Short mmCIF file of C-alpha atoms in Angstrom, two decimals:
data_model
loop_
_atom_site.label_atom_id
_atom_site.label_comp_id
_atom_site.label_asym_id
_atom_site.label_seq_id
_atom_site.Cartn_x
_atom_site.Cartn_y
_atom_site.Cartn_z
CA MET A 1 33.21 181.53 127.70
CA ILE A 2 33.40 181.27 131.47
CA LEU A 3 34.43 178.12 133.35
CA SER A 4 33.80 177.73 137.04
CA PRO A 5 36.70 177.24 139.46
CA GLY A 6 37.79 173.62 139.94
CA THR A 7 36.85 171.46 142.87
CA ASN A 8 38.46 172.45 146.14
CA GLY A 9 41.00 169.61 146.23
CA LEU A 10 42.56 170.72 149.51
CA ARG A 11 39.18 170.72 151.29
CA ARG A 12 38.46 167.20 150.00
CA LEU A 13 41.84 165.97 151.16
CA LEU A 14 41.40 167.46 154.61
CA LEU A 15 38.11 165.58 154.92
CA LEU A 16 39.23 162.30 153.41
CA ALA A 17 42.90 162.08 154.28
CA LEU A 18 42.94 163.54 157.78
CA PRO A 19 45.11 160.75 159.27
CA ALA A 20 47.68 161.09 156.49
CA ILE A 21 47.68 164.89 156.62
CA VAL A 22 48.12 164.91 160.39
CA ALA A 23 51.02 162.49 160.06
CA ILE A 24 52.69 164.68 157.45
CA VAL A 25 52.23 167.84 159.51
CA CYS A 26 53.64 166.14 162.59
CA LEU A 27 56.73 165.07 160.68
CA GLN A 28 57.36 168.55 159.34
CA ALA A 29 56.51 170.56 162.45
CA PRO A 30 59.41 172.51 163.95
CA SER A 31 61.10 170.69 166.83
CA PRO A 32 62.39 172.29 170.01
CA VAL A 33 66.01 173.38 169.83
CA GLY A 34 68.22 170.35 170.20
CA ALA A 35 65.35 167.86 169.85
CA ARG A 36 65.18 165.41 166.97
CA THR A 37 62.21 163.57 165.55
CA PRO A 38 62.14 159.76 165.66
CA LEU A 39 62.82 159.72 161.92
CA GLU A 40 65.90 161.90 162.35
CA GLN A 41 67.12 159.81 165.26
CA ALA A 42 66.89 156.63 163.19
CA TRP A 43 68.15 157.90 159.83
CA SER A 44 70.44 160.91 160.27
CA ARG A 45 73.36 158.46 160.67
CA TYR A 46 73.04 157.80 156.91
CA ASP A 47 73.05 161.45 155.83
CA GLY A 48 75.60 161.87 153.05
CA TRP A 49 75.80 158.14 152.32
CA THR A 50 75.54 156.76 148.79
CA LEU A 51 72.38 154.93 147.77
CA ALA A 52 73.29 151.66 146.09
CA GLY A 53 69.67 150.80 145.28
CA PHE A 54 66.05 151.65 145.92
CA ARG A 55 62.93 149.51 146.08
CA LEU A 56 59.27 150.38 146.65
CA GLU A 57 57.23 147.51 148.09
CA GLY A 58 53.55 147.06 148.84
CA ALA A 59 52.15 149.94 146.78
CA PRO A 60 48.98 149.19 144.78
CA PRO A 61 50.29 147.63 141.53
CA GLU A 62 48.28 149.93 139.27
CA LEU A 63 49.86 153.00 140.89
CA ALA A 64 53.33 151.78 141.82
CA GLY A 65 55.03 152.96 138.62
CA GLU A 66 53.55 156.44 138.72
CA LEU A 67 54.25 156.73 142.44
CA ARG A 68 57.90 155.74 142.06
CA LYS A 69 58.44 158.37 139.35
CA GLY A 70 57.56 161.11 141.84
CA LEU A 71 60.06 160.07 144.53
CA ALA A 72 63.38 161.86 144.83
CA LEU A 73 65.23 158.90 146.34
CA ALA A 74 64.12 156.58 143.53
CA GLY A 75 66.76 158.20 141.35
CA GLU A 76 66.76 158.72 137.61
CA GLY A 77 67.13 156.15 134.86
CA ARG A 78 69.82 156.78 132.26
CA PHE A 79 69.93 155.41 128.74
CA LEU A 80 72.20 152.34 128.57
CA ARG A 81 73.62 153.16 131.99
CA SER A 82 72.82 152.17 135.55
CA ARG A 83 70.29 154.18 137.50
CA GLU A 84 71.64 157.28 139.21
CA TYR A 85 70.60 157.88 142.83
CA PRO A 86 70.93 161.07 144.85
CA GLU A 87 73.05 161.35 147.96
CA PHE A 88 70.88 160.22 150.85
CA SER A 89 69.53 162.71 153.35
CA THR A 90 66.89 162.48 156.07
CA ARG A 91 65.19 165.49 154.50
CA LEU A 92 64.69 163.69 151.17
CA LEU A 93 63.40 160.62 153.01
CA ARG A 94 60.92 162.70 155.01
CA GLU A 95 59.67 164.41 151.85
CA ASP A 96 59.29 161.12 149.96
CA LEU A 97 57.32 159.55 152.83
CA ALA A 98 54.99 162.56 152.79
CA ARG A 99 54.61 162.32 149.00
CA ILE A 100 53.63 158.66 149.22
CA ARG A 101 51.01 159.25 151.92
CA LEU A 102 49.49 162.21 150.12
CA PHE A 103 49.46 160.48 146.72
CA LEU A 104 47.75 157.39 148.11
CA ALA A 105 45.27 159.49 150.09
CA ARG A 106 44.21 161.19 146.87
CA GLU A 107 43.80 157.81 145.20
CA GLY A 108 41.56 156.29 147.89
CA TRP A 109 43.96 155.06 150.59
CA PRO A 110 43.91 157.82 153.25
CA ALA A 111 45.28 155.57 156.02
CA ALA A 112 48.40 154.46 154.13
CA GLU A 113 51.59 154.00 156.13
CA VAL A 114 55.19 153.76 154.93
CA GLU A 115 58.11 152.14 156.72
CA PRO A 116 61.69 152.74 155.48
CA ALA A 117 64.35 150.06 155.86
CA ALA A 118 68.09 150.06 155.19
CA VAL A 119 69.47 146.93 153.53
CA VAL A 120 73.10 145.78 153.81
CA PRO A 121 74.63 148.99 155.14
CA ASP A 122 78.33 149.18 154.38
CA ALA A 123 79.80 151.58 156.93
CA ARG A 124 83.25 151.42 155.36
CA LYS A 125 82.03 152.52 151.93
CA ARG A 126 79.10 154.53 153.35
CA ARG A 127 76.67 152.76 151.02
CA PHE A 128 73.30 151.10 151.54
CA ARG A 129 70.14 150.08 149.71
CA LEU A 130 66.82 151.62 150.71
CA ILE A 131 63.43 149.92 150.81
CA LEU A 132 60.17 151.78 151.37
CA ARG A 133 57.49 149.33 152.50
CA VAL A 134 53.96 150.60 151.92
CA ASP A 135 50.89 149.42 153.82
CA PRO A 136 48.01 151.04 151.88
CA GLY A 137 45.40 150.21 154.51
CA PRO A 138 41.71 149.93 153.62
CA GLU A 139 40.41 151.35 150.36
CA VAL A 140 37.87 154.15 150.56
CA ARG A 141 34.96 153.63 148.19
CA ILE A 142 32.08 155.82 147.03
CA ALA A 143 28.93 154.73 148.85
CA ARG A 144 26.60 157.62 147.95
CA ILE A 145 26.31 160.10 145.09
CA ALA A 146 23.95 163.07 145.29
CA TRP A 147 23.05 165.65 142.64
CA GLU A 148 21.57 168.99 143.67
CA GLY A 149 20.47 171.71 141.28
CA TRP A 150 20.53 169.79 137.99
CA PRO A 151 18.18 171.61 135.56
CA GLU A 152 14.77 169.96 135.30
CA ALA A 153 14.55 170.82 131.60
CA MET A 154 17.44 168.53 130.72
CA ALA A 155 17.97 164.80 131.19
CA ARG A 156 21.00 163.66 133.12
CA PRO A 157 23.88 162.03 131.23
CA ASP A 158 23.64 158.26 130.92
CA SER A 159 24.87 156.63 134.12
CA SER A 160 27.10 154.32 132.07
CA GLU A 161 29.16 157.29 130.86
CA SER A 162 32.77 156.39 131.65
CA ALA A 163 33.65 159.88 132.89
CA LEU A 164 31.14 159.69 135.75
CA VAL A 165 32.07 158.30 139.15
CA LYS A 166 30.06 155.21 140.11
CA HIS A 167 28.67 153.73 143.31
CA GLY A 168 31.14 151.27 144.76
CA GLU A 169 34.23 152.44 142.89
CA ARG A 170 37.37 153.41 144.76
CA PHE A 171 37.51 157.12 145.48
CA GLY A 172 40.08 159.02 143.45
CA ASP A 173 40.67 162.76 143.48
CA ARG A 174 41.54 162.87 139.78
CA ARG A 175 38.52 160.74 138.88
CA LEU A 176 36.25 163.09 140.77
CA GLU A 177 37.70 166.17 139.10
CA ALA A 178 37.29 164.52 135.68
CA ALA A 179 33.63 163.82 136.49
CA ARG A 180 33.07 167.41 137.61
CA THR A 181 34.65 168.74 134.41
CA PHE A 182 32.57 166.37 132.26
CA LEU A 183 29.33 167.51 133.90
CA LEU A 184 30.25 171.17 133.49
CA GLN A 185 31.03 170.69 129.81
CA HIS A 186 27.83 168.70 129.34
CA LEU A 187 25.79 171.62 130.67
CA MET A 188 27.67 174.12 128.53
CA ASP A 189 27.15 171.96 125.44
CA HIS A 190 23.40 172.15 126.04
CA GLY A 191 22.98 175.90 126.33
CA TYR A 192 24.03 176.63 129.92
CA ALA A 193 26.90 178.92 128.98
CA LEU A 194 27.55 180.26 132.49
CA ALA A 195 27.04 177.03 134.44
CA SER A 196 29.15 176.06 137.43
CA VAL A 197 29.62 172.68 139.10
CA GLU A 198 31.10 171.94 142.50
CA ALA A 199 31.94 168.54 143.98
CA ALA A 200 32.29 167.85 147.70
CA VAL A 201 33.32 164.70 149.55
CA ARG A 202 31.92 163.66 152.93
CA PRO A 203 33.48 160.80 154.90
CA LEU A 204 30.86 158.28 156.05
CA ASN A 205 33.25 155.94 157.85
CA ALA A 206 36.81 154.63 157.51
CA ARG A 207 35.98 152.82 154.27
CA SER A 208 33.40 154.94 152.44
CA VAL A 209 32.56 158.49 151.40
CA ALA A 210 29.62 160.36 149.92
CA VAL A 211 30.08 162.55 146.84
CA ASP A 212 27.81 165.59 146.48
CA PHE A 213 27.56 167.45 143.17
CA ALA A 214 26.08 170.96 143.37
CA PHE A 215 24.96 172.52 140.08
CA ASP A 216 24.27 176.17 139.32
CA PRO A 217 23.26 176.01 135.64
CA GLY A 218 22.12 179.61 135.29
CA ASP A 219 20.04 180.58 132.26
CA ARG A 220 19.88 178.57 129.07
CA TYR A 221 21.16 180.55 126.10
CA ASP A 222 20.26 180.57 122.40
CA ILE A 223 22.33 182.12 119.63
CA THR A 224 20.04 184.55 117.84
CA SER A 225 22.51 186.32 115.56
CA VAL A 226 26.12 186.18 114.38
CA THR A 227 28.09 189.34 113.65
CA VAL A 228 31.20 189.22 111.47
CA LYS A 229 33.84 191.90 112.02
CA GLY A 230 37.21 192.46 110.37
CA SER A 231 36.22 190.89 107.06
CA SER A 232 35.70 192.79 103.84
CA PRO A 233 32.06 193.00 102.72
CA ASP A 234 32.65 190.77 99.70
CA LEU A 235 34.01 187.99 101.96
CA GLU A 236 31.38 188.21 104.67
CA GLY A 237 29.26 185.43 103.16
CA VAL A 238 32.26 183.10 102.87
CA THR A 239 33.25 183.89 106.45
CA ARG A 240 29.76 183.05 107.73
CA ARG A 241 29.80 179.74 105.88
CA LEU A 242 33.20 178.89 107.35
CA ILE A 243 31.97 179.70 110.85
CA GLY A 244 29.06 177.35 110.28
CA ILE A 245 26.68 178.82 112.86
CA ASP A 246 23.17 179.31 111.53
CA PRO A 247 20.99 181.06 114.11
CA PRO A 248 18.71 180.61 115.81
CA ARG A 249 20.25 177.65 117.61
CA ARG A 250 21.11 176.53 121.11
CA PHE A 251 24.45 177.70 122.52
CA SER A 252 27.10 175.01 122.75
CA ARG A 253 30.64 175.15 124.12
CA THR A 254 31.90 173.28 121.05
CA LEU A 255 30.65 175.79 118.49
#
């Protein structure tokens, strides 16, 4: 069984999350010798300090927990013990800011911004608490959905199917990939064994995108015979019954 390659996630992100990607690239670009970025100028004084606490503010509530789990400076929870935080460094801060922007861009907030703040610095003990304040910016929603190449001989899946993306819903990279996979499997379950499905995203404006599905179903296949190998002749009938495929019948991925 052949599955087509997945949706080109990087291409979608470059289209949708251009402001966030540019910001990340700018932060990570090499600086001239002796020059420091604004982030380094503001935060390198805390390199090597102990984090006494961490708080993430302003992130969309439904994503805040998952987002926090992916941040290095958020530390690690320990059973029956206080949370353990890493030693602070500007590098870890820069990487966490990039992670937040990229994560939110993939979930429909490509213009998200993050502002770090140090709370109650204690220079004597070299300790401080860190707050990352998130401004998600406007949501990007799906305004148009186009299908090209769907086989005329087969009805489309019901539009109420939960796996499909819908007009007006917030764009999400994972949601789109789940929809692409569902449509591919739907075709394969109805005889199109070598089908492929691609999904592309086109920005319409700062708040909406168009989603284009391109289908290459190929030929529709029927199973005309089943050959059993490796079984003794006296068990061939039992093996066929266990397989449970009685040709002729339409090919299905789930057989």
